[in-house]
PDB file of C-alpha atoms in Angstrom:
ATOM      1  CA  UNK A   1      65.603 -46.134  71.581  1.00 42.00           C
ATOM      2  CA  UNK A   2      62.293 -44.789  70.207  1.00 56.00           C
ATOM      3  CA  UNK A   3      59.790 -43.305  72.298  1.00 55.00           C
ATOM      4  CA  UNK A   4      57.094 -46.109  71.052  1.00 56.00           C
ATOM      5  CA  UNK A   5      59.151 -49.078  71.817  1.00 59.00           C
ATOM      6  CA  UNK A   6      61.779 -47.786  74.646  1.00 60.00           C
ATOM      7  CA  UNK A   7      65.426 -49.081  74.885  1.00 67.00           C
ATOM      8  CA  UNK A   8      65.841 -50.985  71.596  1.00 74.00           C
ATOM      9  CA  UNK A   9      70.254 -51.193  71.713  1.00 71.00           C
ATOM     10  CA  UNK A  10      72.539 -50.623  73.919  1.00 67.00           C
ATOM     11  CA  UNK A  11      76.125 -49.969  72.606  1.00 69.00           C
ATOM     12  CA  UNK A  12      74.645 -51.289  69.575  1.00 72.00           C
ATOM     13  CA  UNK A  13      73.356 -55.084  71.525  1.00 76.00           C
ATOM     14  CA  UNK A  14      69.639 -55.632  70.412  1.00 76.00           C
ATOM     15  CA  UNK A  15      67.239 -55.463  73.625  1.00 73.00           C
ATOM     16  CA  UNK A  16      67.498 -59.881  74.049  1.00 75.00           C
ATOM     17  CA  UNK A  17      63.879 -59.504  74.798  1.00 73.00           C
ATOM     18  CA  UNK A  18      63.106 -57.887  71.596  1.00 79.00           C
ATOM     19  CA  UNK A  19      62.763 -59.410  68.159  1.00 83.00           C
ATOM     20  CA  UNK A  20      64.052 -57.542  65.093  1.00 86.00           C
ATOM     21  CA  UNK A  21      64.860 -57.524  61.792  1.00 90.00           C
ATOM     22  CA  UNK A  22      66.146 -54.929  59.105  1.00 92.00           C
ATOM     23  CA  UNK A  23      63.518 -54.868  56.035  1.00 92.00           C
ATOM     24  CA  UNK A  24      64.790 -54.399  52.790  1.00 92.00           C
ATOM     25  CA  UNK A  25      63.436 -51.192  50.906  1.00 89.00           C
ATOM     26  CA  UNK A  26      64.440 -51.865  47.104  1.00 89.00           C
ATOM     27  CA  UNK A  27      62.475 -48.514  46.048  1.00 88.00           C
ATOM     28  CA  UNK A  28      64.571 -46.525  47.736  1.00 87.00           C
ATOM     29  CA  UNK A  29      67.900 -48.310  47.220  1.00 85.00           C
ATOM     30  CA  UNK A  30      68.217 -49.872  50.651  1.00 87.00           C
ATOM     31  CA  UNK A  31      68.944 -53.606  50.119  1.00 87.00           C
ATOM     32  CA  UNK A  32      70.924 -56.500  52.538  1.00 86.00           C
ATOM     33  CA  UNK A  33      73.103 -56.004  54.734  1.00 85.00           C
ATOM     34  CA  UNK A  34      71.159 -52.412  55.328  1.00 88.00           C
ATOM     35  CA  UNK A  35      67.336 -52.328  56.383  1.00 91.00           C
ATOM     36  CA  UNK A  36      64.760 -50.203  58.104  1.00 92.00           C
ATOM     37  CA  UNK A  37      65.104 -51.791  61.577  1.00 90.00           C
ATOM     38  CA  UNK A  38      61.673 -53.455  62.811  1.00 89.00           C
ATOM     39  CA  UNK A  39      61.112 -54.465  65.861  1.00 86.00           C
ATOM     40  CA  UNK A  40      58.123 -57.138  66.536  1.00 83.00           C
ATOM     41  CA  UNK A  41      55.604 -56.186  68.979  1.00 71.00           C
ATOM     42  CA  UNK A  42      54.529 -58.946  71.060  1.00 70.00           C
ATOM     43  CA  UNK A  43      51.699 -58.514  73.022  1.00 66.00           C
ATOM     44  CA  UNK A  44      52.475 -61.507  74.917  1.00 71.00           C
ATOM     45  CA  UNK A  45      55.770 -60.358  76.125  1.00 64.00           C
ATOM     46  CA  UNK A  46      55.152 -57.373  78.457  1.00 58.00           C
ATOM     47  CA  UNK A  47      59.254 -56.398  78.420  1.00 57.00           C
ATOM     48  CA  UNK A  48      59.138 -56.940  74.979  1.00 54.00           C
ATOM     49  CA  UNK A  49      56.870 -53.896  73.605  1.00 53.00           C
ATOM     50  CA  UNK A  50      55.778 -50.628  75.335  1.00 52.00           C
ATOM     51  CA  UNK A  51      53.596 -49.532  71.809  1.00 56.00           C
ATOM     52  CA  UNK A  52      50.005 -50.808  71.360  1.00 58.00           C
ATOM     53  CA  UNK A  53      49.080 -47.828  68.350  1.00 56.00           C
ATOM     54  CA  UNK A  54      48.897 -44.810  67.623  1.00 55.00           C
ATOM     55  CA  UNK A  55      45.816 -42.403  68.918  1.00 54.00           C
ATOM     56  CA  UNK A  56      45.266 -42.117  64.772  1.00 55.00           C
ATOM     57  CA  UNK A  57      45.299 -45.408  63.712  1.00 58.00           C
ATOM     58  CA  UNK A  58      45.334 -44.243  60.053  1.00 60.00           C
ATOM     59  CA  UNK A  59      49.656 -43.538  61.526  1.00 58.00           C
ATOM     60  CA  UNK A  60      49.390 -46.938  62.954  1.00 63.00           C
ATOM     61  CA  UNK A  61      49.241 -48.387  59.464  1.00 67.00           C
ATOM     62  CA  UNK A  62      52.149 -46.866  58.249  1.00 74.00           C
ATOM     63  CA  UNK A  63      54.314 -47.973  61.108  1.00 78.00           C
ATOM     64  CA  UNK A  64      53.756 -51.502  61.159  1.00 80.00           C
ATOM     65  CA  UNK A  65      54.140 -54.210  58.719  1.00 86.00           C
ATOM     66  CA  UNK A  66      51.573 -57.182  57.825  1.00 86.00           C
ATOM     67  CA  UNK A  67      53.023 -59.351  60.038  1.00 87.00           C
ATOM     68  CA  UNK A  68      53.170 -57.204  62.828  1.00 82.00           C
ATOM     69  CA  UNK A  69      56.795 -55.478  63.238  1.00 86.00           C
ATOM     70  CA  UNK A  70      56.844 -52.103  63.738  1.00 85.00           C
ATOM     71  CA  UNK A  71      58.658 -49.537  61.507  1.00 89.00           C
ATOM     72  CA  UNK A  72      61.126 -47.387  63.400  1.00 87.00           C
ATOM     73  CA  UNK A  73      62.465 -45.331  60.614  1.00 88.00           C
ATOM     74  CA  UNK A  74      65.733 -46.254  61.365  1.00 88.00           C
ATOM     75  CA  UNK A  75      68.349 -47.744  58.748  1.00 90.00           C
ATOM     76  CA  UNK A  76      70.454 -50.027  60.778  1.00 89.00           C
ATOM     77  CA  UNK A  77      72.846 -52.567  59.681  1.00 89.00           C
ATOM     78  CA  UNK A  78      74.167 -55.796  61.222  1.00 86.00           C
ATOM     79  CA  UNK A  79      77.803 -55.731  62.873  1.00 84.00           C
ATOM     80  CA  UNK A  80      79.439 -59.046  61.657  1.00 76.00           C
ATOM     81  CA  UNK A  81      77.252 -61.862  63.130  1.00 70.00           C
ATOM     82  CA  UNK A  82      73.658 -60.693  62.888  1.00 67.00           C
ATOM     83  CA  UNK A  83      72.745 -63.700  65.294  1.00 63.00           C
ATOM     84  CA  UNK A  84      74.540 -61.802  67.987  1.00 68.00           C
ATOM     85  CA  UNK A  85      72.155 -59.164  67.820  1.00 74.00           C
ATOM     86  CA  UNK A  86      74.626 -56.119  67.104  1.00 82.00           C
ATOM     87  CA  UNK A  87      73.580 -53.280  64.873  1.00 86.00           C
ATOM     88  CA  UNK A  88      74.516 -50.107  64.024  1.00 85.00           C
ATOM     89  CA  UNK A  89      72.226 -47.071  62.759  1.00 84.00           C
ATOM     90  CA  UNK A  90      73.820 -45.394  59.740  1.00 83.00           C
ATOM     91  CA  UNK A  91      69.999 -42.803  59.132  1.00 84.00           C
ATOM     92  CA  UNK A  92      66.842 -42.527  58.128  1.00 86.00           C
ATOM     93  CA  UNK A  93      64.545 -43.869  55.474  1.00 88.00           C
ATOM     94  CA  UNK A  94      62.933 -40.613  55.111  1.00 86.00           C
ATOM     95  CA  UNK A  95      66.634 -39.187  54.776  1.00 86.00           C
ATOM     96  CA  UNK A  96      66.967 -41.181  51.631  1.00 88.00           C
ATOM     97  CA  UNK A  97      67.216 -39.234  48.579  1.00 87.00           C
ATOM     98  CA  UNK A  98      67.115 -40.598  44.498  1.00 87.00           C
ATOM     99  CA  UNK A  99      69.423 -38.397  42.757  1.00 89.00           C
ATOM    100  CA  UNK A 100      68.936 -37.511  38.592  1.00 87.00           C
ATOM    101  CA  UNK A 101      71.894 -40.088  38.327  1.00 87.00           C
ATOM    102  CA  UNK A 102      69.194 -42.695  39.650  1.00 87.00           C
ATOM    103  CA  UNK A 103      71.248 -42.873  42.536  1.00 86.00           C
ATOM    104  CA  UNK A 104      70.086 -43.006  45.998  1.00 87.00           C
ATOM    105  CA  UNK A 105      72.298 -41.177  49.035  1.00 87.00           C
ATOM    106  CA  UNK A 106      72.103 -40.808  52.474  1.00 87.00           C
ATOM    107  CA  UNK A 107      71.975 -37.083  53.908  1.00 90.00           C
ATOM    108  CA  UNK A 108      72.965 -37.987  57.078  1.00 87.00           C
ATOM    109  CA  UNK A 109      75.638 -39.561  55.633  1.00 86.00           C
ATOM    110  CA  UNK A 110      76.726 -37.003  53.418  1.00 89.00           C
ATOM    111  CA  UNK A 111      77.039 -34.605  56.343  1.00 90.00           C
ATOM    112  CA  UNK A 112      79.565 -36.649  57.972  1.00 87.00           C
ATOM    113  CA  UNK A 113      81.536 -37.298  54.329  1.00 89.00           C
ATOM    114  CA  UNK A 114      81.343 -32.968  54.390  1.00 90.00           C
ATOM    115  CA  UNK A 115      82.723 -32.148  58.233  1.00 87.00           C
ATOM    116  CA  UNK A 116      85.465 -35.292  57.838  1.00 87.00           C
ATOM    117  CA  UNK A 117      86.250 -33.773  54.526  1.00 88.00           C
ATOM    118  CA  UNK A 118      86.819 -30.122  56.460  1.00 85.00           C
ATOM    119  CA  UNK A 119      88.596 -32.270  59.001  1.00 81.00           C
ATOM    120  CA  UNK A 120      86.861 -30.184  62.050  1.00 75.00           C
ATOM    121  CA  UNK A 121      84.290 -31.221  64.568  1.00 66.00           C
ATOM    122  CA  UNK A 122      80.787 -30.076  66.331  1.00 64.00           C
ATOM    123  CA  UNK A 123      80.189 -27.414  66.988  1.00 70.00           C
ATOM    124  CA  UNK A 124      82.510 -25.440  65.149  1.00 77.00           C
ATOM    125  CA  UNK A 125      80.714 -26.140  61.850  1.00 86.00           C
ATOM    126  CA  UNK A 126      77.293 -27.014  61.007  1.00 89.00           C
ATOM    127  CA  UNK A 127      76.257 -29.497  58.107  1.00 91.00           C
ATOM    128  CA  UNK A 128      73.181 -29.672  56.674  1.00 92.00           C
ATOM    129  CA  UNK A 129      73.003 -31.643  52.775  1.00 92.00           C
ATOM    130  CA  UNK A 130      69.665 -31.121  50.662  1.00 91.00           C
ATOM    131  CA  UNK A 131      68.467 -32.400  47.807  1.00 89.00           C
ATOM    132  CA  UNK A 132      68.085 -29.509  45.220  1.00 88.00           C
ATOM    133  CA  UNK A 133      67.132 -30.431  41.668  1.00 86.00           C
ATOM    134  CA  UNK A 134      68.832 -33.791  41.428  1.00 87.00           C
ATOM    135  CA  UNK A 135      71.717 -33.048  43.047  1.00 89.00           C
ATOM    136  CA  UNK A 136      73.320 -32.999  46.640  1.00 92.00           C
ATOM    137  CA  UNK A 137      74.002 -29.755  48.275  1.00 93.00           C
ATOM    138  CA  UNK A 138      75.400 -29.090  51.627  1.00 92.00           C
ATOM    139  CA  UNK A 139      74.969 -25.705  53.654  1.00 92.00           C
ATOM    140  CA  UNK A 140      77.644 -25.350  55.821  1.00 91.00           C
ATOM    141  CA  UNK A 141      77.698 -22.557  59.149  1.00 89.00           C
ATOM    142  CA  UNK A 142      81.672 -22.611  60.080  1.00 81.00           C
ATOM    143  CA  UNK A 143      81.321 -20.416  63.831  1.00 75.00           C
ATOM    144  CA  UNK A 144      85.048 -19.948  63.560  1.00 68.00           C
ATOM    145  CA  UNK A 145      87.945 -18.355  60.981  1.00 63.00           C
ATOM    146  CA  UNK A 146      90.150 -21.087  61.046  1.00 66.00           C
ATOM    147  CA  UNK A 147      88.090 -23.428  57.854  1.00 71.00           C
ATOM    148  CA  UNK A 148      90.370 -25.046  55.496  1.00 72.00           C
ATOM    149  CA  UNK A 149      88.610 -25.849  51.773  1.00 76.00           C
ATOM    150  CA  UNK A 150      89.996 -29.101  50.972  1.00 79.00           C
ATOM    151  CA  UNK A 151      87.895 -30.698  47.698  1.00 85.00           C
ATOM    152  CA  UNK A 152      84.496 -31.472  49.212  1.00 87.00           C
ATOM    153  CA  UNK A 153      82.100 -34.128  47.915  1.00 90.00           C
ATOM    154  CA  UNK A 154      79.848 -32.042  47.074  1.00 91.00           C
ATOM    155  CA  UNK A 155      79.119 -28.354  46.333  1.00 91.00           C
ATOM    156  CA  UNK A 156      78.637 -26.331  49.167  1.00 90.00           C
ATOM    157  CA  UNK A 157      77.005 -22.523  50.661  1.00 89.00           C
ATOM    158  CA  UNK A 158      78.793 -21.311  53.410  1.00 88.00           C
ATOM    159  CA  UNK A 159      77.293 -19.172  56.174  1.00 87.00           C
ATOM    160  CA  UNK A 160      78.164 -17.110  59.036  1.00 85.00           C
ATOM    161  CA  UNK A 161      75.051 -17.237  60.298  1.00 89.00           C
ATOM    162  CA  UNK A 162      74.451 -20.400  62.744  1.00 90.00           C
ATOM    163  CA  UNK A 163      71.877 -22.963  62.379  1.00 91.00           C
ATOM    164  CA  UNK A 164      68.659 -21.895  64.421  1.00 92.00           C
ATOM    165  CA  UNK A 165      64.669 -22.304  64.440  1.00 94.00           C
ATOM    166  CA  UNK A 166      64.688 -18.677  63.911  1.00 95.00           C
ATOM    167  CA  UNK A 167      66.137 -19.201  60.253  1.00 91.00           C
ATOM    168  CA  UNK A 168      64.228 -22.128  59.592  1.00 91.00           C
ATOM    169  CA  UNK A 169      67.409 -24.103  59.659  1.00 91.00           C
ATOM    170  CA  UNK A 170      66.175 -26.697  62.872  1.00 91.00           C
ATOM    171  CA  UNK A 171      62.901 -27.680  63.427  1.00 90.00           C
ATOM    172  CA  UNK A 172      61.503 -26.730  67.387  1.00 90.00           C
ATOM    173  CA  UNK A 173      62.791 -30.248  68.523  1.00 87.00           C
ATOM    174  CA  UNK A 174      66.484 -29.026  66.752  1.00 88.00           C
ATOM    175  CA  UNK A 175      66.645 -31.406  64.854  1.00 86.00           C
ATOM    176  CA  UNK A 176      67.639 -30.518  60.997  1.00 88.00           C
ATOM    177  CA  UNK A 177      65.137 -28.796  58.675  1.00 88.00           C
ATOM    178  CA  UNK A 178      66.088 -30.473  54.979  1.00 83.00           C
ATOM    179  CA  UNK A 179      62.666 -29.378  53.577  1.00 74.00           C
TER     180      UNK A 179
END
């Protein structure tokens, strides 16, 4: 869900009394059958939308498109039949990175191609891939002595030191600081 619309999937089944669609984003390499996930806000349909705006409305803008969808953020795909109403999130636009190769990756994604790669799980390791002068980098905290160093898809730093706001690591919500 996102806080401005409420419960938009469950087990990856579209809300039925929302409508959505995924909008392409050519300029940052996102293109059918991946989108930013929109969801329409119908002011009609009281179980259909929570979000009116934004306090700012110059935000407001941003998050909606001309013909009235809001933005969530969200890359989602469909799940065979997209008139079932089944998607799956695979990250976020702003997560979206153009390489010097002109090519576009995923962070998010990226972190999971690094920990399946070191074939452990959370929370023994922390993942975190940035963009650093073109290229992909992944910092990686392993909390344990027992990391393997099979070939990794991309160049890594390793750390003792575990993933905190402290270190400027996680922002205050803990979520991961790629700036």
């Amino acid at each position: 869900g996102a806080t401005e619309i409420g419960s938009i999937a469950l087990d990856g089944k579209v809300n039925q009394d929302l409508k959505v669609k995924l909008l392409e984003i050519p300029e940052q390499g996102i293109h059918s059958p991946q989108g930013e996930l929109c969801i329409y806000l119908d002011p009609e349909n009281p179980n259909g939308s929570v979000f009116e705006g934004y306090y700012f409305d110059d935000h407001c803008k941003e998050a909606m498109t001309d013909d009235g969808y809001y933005r969530t953020g969200d890359i989602a795909e469909w799940i065979g039949d997209s008139a079932k109403g089944e998607i799956q999130i695979v990250g976020r636009v702003s997560s979206i990175v153009k390489l010097s190769n002109g090519k576009f990756e995923s962070l998010e994604s990226m972190d999971i191609q690094v920990l399946q790669a070191l074939q452990v799980e959370l929370p023994s390791v922390q993942v975190c891939t940035l963009e650093f002068g073109g290229a992909l980098v992944a910092v990686v905290c392993a909390l344990g002595d027992d990391l393997k160093l099979p070939k990794l898809p991309v160049p890594c730093i390793f750390s003792k030191e575990p993933f905190t706001v402290q270190n400027g690591m996680l922002t205050p919500s803990l979520k991961l600081c790629r700036r």
